[in-house]
Structure formats: C-alpha cells, structure tokens
PDB file of N, CA and C in Angstrom:
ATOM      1  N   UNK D   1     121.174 133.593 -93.430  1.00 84.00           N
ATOM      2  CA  UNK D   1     121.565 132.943 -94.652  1.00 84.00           C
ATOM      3  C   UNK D   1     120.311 132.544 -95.433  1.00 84.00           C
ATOM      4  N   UNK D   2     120.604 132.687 -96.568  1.00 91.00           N
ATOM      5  CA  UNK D   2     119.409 132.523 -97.443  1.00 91.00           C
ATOM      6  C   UNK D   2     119.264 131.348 -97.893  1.00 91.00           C
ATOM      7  N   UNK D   3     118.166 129.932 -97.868  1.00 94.00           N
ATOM      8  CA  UNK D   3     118.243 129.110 -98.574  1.00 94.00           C
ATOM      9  C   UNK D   3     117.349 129.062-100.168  1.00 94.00           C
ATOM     10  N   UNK D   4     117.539 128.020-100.644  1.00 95.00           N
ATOM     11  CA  UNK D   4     116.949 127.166-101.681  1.00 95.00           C
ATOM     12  C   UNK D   4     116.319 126.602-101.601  1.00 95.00           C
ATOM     13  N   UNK D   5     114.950 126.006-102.914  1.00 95.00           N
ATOM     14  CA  UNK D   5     114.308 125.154-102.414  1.00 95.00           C
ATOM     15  C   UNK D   5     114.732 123.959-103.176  1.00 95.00           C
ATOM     16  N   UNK D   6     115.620 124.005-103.300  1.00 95.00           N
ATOM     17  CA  UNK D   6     116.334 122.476-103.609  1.00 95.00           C
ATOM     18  C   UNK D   6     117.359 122.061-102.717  1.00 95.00           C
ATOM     19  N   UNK D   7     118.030 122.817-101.797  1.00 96.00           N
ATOM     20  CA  UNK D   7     118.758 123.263-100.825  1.00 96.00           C
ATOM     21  C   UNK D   7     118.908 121.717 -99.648  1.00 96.00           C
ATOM     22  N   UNK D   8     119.597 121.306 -98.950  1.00 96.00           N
ATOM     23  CA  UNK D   8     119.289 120.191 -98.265  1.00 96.00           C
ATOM     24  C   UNK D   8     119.999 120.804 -97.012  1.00 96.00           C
ATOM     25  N   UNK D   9     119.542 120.009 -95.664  1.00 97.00           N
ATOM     26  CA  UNK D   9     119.772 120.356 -94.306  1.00 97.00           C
ATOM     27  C   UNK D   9     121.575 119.486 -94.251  1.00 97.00           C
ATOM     28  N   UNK D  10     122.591 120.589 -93.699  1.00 96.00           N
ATOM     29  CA  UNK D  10     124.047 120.366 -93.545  1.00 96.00           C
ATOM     30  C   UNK D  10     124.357 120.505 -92.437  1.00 96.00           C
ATOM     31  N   UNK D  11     124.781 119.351 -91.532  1.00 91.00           N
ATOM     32  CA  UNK D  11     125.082 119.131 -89.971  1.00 91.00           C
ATOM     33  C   UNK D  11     125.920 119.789 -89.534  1.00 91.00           C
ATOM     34  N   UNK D  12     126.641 120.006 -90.004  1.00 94.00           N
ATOM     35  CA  UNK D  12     127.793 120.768 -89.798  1.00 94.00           C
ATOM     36  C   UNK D  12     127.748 122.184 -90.248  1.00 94.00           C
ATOM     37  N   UNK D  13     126.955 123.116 -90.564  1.00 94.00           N
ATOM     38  CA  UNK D  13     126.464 124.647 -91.179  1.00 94.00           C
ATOM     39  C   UNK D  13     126.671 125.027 -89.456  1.00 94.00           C
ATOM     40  N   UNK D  14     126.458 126.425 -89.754  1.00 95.00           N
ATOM     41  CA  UNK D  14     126.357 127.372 -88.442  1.00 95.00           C
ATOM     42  C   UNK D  14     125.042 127.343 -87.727  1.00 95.00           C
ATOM     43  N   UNK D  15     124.370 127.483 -88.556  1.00 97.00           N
ATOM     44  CA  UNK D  15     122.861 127.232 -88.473  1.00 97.00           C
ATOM     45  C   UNK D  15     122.152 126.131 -88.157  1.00 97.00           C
ATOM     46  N   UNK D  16     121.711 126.581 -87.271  1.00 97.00           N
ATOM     47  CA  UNK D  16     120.628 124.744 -86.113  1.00 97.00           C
ATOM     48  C   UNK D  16     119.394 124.396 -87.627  1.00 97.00           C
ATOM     49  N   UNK D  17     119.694 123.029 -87.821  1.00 97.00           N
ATOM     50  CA  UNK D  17     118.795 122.230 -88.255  1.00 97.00           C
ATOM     51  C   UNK D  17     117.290 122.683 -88.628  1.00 97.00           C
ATOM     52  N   UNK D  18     116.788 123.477 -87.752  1.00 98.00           N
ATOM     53  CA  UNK D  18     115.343 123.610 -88.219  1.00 98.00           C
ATOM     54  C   UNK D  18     115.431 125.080 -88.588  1.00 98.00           C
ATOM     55  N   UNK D  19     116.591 125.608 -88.622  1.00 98.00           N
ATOM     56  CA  UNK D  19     116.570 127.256 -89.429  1.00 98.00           C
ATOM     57  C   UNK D  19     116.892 126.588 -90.317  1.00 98.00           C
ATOM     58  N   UNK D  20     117.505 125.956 -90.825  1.00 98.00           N
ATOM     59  CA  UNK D  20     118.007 125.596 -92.188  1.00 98.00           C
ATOM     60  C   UNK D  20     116.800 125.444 -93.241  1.00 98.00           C
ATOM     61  N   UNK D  21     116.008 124.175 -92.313  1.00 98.00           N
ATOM     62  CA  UNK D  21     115.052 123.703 -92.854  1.00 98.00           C
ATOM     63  C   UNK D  21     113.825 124.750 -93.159  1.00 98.00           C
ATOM     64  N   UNK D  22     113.430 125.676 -91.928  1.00 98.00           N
ATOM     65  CA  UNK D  22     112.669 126.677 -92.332  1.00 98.00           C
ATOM     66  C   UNK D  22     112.953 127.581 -93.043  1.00 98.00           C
ATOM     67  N   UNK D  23     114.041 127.837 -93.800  1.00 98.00           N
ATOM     68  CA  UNK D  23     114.737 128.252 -94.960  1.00 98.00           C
ATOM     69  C   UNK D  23     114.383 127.532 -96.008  1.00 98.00           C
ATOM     70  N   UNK D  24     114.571 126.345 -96.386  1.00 98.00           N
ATOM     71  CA  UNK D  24     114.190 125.687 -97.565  1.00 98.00           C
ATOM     72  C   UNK D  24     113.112 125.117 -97.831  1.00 98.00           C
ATOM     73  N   UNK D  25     112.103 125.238 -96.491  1.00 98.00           N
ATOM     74  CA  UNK D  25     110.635 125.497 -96.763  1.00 98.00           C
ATOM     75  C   UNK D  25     110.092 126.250 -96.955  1.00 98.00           C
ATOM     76  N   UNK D  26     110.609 127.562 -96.947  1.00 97.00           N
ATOM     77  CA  UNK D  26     110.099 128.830 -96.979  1.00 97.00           C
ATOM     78  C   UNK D  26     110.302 129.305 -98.636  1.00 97.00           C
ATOM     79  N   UNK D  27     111.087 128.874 -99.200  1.00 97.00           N
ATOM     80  CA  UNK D  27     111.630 129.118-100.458  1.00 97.00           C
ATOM     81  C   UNK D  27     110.851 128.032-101.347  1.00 97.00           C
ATOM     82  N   UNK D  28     110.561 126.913-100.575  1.00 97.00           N
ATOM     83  CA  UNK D  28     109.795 125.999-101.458  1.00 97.00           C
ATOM     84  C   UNK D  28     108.143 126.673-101.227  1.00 97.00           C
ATOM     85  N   UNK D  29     107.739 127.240-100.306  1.00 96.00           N
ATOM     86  CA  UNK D  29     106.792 128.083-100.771  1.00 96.00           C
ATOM     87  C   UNK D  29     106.550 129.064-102.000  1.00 96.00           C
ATOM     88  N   UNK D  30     107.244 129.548-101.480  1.00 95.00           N
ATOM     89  CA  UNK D  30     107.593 130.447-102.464  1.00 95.00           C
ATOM     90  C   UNK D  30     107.751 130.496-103.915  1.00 95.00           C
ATOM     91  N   UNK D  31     108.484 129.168-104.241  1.00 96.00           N
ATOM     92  CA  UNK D  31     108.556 128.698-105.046  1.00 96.00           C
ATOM     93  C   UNK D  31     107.302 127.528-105.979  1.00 96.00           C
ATOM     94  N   UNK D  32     106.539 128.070-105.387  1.00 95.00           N
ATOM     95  CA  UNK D  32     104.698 127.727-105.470  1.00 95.00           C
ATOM     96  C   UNK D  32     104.748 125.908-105.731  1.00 95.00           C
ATOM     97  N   UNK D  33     105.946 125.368-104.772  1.00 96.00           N
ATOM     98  CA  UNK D  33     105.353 123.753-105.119  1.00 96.00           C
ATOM     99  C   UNK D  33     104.645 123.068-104.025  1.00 96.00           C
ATOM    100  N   UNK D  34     103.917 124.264-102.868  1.00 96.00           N
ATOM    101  CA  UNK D  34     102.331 123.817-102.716  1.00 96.00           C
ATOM    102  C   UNK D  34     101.869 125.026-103.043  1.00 96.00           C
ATOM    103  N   UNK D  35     100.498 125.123-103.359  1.00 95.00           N
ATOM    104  CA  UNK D  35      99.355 125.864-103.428  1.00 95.00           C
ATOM    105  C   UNK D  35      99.222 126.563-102.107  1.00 95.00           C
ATOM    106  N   UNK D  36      98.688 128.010-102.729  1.00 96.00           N
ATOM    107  CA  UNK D  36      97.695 128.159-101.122  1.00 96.00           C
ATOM    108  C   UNK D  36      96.935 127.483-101.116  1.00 96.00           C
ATOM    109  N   UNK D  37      96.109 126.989 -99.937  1.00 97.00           N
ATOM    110  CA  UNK D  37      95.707 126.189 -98.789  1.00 97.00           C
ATOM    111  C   UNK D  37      95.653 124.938 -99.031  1.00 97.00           C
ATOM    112  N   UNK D  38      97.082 124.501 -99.695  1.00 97.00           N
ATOM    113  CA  UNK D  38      96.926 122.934 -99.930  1.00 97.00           C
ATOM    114  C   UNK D  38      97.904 122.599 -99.160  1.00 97.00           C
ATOM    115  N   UNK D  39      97.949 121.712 -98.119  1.00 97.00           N
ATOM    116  CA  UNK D  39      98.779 121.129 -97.063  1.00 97.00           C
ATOM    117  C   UNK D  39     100.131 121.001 -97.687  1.00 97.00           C
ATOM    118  N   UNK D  40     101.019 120.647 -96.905  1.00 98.00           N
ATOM    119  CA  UNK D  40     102.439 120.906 -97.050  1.00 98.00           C
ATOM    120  C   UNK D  40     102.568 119.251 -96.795  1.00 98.00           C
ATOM    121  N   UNK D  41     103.441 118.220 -96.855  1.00 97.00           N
ATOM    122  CA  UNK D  41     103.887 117.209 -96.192  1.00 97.00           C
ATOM    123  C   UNK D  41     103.533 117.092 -94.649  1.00 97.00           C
ATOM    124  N   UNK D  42     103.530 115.994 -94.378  1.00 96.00           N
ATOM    125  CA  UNK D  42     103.453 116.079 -92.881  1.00 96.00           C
ATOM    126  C   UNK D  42     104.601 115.975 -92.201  1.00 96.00           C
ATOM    127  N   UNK D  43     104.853 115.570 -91.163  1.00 96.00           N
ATOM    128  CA  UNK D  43     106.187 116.058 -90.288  1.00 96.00           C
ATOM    129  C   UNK D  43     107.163 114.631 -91.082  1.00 96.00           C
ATOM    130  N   UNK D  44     106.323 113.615 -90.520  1.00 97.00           N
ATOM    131  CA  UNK D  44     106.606 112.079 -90.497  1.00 97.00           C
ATOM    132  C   UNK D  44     107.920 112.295 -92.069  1.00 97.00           C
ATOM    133  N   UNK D  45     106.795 112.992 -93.294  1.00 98.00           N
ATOM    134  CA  UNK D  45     107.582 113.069 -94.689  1.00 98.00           C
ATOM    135  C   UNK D  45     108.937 113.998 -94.314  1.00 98.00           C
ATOM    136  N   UNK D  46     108.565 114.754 -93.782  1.00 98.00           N
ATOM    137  CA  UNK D  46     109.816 116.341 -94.157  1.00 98.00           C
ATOM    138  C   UNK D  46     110.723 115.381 -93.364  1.00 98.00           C
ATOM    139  N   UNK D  47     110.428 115.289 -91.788  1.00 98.00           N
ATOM    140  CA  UNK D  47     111.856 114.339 -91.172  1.00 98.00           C
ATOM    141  C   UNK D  47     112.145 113.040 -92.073  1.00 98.00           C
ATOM    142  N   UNK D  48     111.854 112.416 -92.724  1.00 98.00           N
ATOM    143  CA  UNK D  48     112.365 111.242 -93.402  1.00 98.00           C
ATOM    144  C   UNK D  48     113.129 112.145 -94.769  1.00 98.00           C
ATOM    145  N   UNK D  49     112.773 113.022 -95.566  1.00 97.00           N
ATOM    146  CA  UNK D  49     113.136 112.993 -96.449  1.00 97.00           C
ATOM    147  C   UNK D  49     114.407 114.500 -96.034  1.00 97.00           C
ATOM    148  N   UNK D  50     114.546 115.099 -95.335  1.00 97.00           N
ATOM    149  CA  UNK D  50     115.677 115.811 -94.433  1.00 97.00           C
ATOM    150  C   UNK D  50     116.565 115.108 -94.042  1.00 97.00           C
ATOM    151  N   UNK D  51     116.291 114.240 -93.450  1.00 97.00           N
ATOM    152  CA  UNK D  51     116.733 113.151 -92.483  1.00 97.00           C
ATOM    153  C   UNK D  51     116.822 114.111 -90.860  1.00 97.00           C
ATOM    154  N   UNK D  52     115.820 114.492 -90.280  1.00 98.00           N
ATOM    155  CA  UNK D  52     115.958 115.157 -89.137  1.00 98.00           C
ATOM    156  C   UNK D  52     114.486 114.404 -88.544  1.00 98.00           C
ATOM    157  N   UNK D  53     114.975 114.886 -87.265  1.00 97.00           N
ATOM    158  CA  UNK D  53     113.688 114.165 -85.944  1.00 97.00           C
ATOM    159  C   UNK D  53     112.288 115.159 -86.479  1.00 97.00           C
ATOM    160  N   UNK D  54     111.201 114.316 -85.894  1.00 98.00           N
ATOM    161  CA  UNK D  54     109.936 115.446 -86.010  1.00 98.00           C
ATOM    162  C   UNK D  54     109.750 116.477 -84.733  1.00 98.00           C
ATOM    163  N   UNK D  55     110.731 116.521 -84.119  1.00 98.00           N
ATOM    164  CA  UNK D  55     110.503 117.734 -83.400  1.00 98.00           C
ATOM    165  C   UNK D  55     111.248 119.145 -83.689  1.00 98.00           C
ATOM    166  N   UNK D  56     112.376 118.290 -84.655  1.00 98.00           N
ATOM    167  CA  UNK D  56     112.892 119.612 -85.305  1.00 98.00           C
ATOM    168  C   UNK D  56     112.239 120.417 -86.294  1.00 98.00           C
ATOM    169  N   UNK D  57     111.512 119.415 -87.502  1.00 98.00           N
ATOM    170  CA  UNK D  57     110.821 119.419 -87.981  1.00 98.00           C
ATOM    171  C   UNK D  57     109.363 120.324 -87.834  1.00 98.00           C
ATOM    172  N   UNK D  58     108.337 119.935 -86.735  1.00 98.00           N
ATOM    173  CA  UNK D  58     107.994 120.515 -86.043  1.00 98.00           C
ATOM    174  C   UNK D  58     108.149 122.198 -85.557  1.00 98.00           C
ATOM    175  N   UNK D  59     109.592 122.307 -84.985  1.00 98.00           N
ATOM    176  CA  UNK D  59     109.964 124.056 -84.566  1.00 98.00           C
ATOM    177  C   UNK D  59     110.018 124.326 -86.369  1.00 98.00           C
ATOM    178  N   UNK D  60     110.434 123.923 -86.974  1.00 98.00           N
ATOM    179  CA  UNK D  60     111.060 124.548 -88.629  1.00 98.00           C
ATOM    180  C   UNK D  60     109.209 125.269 -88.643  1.00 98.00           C
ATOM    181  N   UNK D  61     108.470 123.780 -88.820  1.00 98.00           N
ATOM    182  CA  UNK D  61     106.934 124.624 -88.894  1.00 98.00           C
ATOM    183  C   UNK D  61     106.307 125.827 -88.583  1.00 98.00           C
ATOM    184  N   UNK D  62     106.523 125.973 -87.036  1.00 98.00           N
ATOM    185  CA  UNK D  62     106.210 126.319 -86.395  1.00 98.00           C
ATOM    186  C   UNK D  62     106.947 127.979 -86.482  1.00 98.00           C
ATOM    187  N   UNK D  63     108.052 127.980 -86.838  1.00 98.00           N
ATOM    188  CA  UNK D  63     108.467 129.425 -87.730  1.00 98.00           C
ATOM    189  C   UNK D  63     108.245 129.989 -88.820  1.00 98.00           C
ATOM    190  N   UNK D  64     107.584 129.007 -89.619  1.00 98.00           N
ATOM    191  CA  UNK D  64     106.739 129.371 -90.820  1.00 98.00           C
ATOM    192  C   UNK D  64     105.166 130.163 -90.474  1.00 98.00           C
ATOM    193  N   UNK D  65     105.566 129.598 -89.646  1.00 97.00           N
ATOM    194  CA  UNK D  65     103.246 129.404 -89.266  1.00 97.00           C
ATOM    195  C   UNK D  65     103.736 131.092 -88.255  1.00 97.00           C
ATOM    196  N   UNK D  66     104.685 131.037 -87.121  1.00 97.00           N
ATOM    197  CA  UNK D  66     104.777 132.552 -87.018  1.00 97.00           C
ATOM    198  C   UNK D  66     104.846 133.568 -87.845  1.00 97.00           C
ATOM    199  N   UNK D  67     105.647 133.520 -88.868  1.00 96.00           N
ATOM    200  CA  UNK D  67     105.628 134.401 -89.976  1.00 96.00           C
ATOM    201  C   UNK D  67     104.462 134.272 -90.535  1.00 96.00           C
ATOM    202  N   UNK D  68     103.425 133.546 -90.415  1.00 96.00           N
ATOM    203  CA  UNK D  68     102.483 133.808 -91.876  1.00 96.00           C
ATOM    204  C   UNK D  68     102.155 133.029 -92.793  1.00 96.00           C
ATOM    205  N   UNK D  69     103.429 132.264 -93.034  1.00 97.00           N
ATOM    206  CA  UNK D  69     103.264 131.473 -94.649  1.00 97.00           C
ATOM    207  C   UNK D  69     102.485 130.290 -94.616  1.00 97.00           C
ATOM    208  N   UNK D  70     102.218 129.634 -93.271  1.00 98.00           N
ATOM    209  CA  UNK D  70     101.585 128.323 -93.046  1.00 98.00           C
ATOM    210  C   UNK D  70     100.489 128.500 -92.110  1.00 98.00           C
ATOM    211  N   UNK D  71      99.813 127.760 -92.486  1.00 98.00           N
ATOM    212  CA  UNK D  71      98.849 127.594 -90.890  1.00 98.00           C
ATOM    213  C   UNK D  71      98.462 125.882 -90.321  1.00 98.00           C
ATOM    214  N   UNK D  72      98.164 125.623 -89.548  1.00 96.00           N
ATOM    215  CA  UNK D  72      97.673 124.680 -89.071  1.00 96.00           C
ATOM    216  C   UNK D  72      95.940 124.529 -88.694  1.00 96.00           C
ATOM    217  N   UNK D  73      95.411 123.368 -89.381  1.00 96.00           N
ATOM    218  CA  UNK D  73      94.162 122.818 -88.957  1.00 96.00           C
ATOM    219  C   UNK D  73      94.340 121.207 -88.102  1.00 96.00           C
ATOM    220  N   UNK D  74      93.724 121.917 -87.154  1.00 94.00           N
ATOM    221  CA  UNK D  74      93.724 120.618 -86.160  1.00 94.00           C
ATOM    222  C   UNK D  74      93.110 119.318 -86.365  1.00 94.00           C
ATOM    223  N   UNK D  75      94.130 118.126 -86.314  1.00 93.00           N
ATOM    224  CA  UNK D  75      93.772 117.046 -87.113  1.00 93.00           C
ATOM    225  C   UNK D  75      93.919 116.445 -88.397  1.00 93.00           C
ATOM    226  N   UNK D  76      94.331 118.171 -89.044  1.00 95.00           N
ATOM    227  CA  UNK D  76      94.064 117.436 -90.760  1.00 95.00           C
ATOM    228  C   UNK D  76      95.736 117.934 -91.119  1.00 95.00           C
ATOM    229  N   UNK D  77      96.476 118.584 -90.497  1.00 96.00           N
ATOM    230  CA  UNK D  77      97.655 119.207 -91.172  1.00 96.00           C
ATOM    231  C   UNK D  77      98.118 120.498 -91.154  1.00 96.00           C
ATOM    232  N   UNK D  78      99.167 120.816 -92.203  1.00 98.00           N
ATOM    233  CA  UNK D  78      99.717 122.184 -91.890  1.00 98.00           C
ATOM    234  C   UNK D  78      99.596 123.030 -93.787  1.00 98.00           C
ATOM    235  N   UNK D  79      98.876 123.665 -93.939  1.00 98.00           N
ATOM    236  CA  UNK D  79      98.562 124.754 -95.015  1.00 98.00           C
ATOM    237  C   UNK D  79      99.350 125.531 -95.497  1.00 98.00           C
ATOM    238  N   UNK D  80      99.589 126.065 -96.630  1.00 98.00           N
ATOM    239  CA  UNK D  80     100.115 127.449 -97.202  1.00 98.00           C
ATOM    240  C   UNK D  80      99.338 128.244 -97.047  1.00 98.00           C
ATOM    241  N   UNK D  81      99.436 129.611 -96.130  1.00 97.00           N
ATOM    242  CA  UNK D  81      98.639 130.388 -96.523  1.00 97.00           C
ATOM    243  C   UNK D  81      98.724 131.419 -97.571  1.00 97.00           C
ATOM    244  N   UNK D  82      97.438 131.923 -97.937  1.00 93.00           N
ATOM    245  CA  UNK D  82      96.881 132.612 -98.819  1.00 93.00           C
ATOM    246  C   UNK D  82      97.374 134.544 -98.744  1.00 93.00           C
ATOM    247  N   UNK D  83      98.191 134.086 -99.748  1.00 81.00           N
ATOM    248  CA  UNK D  83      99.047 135.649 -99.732  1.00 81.00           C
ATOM    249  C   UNK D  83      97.957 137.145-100.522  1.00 81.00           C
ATOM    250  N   UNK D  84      97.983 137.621 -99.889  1.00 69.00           N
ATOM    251  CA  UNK D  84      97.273 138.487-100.031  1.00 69.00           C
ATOM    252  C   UNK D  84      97.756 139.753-101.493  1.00 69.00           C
ATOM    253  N   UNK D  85      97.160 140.505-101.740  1.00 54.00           N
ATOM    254  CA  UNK D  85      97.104 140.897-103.501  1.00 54.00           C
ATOM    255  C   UNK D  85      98.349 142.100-102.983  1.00 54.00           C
ATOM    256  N   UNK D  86      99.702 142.300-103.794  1.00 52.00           N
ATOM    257  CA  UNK D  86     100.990 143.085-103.524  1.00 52.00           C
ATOM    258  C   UNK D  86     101.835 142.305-102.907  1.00 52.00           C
ATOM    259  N   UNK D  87     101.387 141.101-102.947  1.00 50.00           N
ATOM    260  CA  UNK D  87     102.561 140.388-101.995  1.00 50.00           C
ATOM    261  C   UNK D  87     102.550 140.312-100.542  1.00 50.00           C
ATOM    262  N   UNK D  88     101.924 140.924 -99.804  1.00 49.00           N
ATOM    263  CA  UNK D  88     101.803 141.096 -98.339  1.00 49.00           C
ATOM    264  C   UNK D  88     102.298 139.981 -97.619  1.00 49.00           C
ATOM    265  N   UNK D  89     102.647 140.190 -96.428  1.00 49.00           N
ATOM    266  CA  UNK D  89     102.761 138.925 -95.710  1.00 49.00           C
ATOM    267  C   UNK D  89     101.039 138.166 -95.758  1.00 49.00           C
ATOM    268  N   UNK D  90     100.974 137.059 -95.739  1.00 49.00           N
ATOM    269  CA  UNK D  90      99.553 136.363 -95.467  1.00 49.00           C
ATOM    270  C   UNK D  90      99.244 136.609 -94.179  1.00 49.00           C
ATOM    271  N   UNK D  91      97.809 136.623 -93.325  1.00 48.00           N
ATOM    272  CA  UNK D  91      97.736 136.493 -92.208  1.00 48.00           C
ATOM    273  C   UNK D  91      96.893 134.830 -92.029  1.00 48.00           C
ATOM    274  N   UNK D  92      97.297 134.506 -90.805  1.00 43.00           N
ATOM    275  CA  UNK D  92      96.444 133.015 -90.636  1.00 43.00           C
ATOM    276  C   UNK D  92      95.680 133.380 -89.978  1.00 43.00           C
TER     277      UNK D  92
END
C-alpha cells in the first residue's frame, strides 16, 4: 500500500505500524521536506508526533536506511541520503 506524506499511522490498517510509518516517511522524503544530508527528526519526535513507541519507530528507520533513502551517523542522528543524478536509488 502506498502512503502519503501527510498520511497518519491507523491501528487498525492491515499493515504493522512501522510499515505504515516507513511509508509516510518515505514519501515525506520524497517529498523533499528534508534535504539531502539534513537529519530527519529523531525517534523521541516521530514516536510523539505518530503516537507510536521508539522501537517501532526505530524498525520504520531502519527500512528506510535498508533501502537507501537514510543513513545513520553515530551520535548525531539519522540523514537523507543523497540521490544520485536519474533518480537512482542513493547508496549510504
């Protein structure tokens, strides 16, 4: 299922909580309201403003950052990465 990035996490959908969410983070990429390599929210924000735990939160990341679109620097946060020229997937 395809989300939005205005899209909000629905308890009751078919879909577990942090697909949802890595759906409507993925689209809010996309939707260029962060930059490449400008950090994303931190967990603490996305679970408060979702209303989901930071470990769900967390896996949602953590399927972004497999695909490509995010990366992580240790200590400082989690990044957009830098999409490469045709659209390519990014590599981290």
């Amino acid at each position: 299922m395809e989300y939005g990035p205005d899209d909000q996490v629905e308890r009751d959908a078919p879909e577990p909580p942090f697909q949802q969410l890595a759906g409507i983070l993925r689209a809010r990429v996309k939707r260029g309201d962060w930059k490449p390599n400008r950090a994303i929210p931190g967990e603490n924000v996305l679970a408060g403003e979702y209303g989901l735990s930071r470990p769900t939160v967390r896996r949602a990341i953590a399927a972004l950052a497999e695909e490509g679109l995010v990366y992580a620097v240790s200590g400082r946060g989690t990044y957009v990465a830098e999409r490469k020229q045709g659209g390519a997937t990014p590599s981290a």
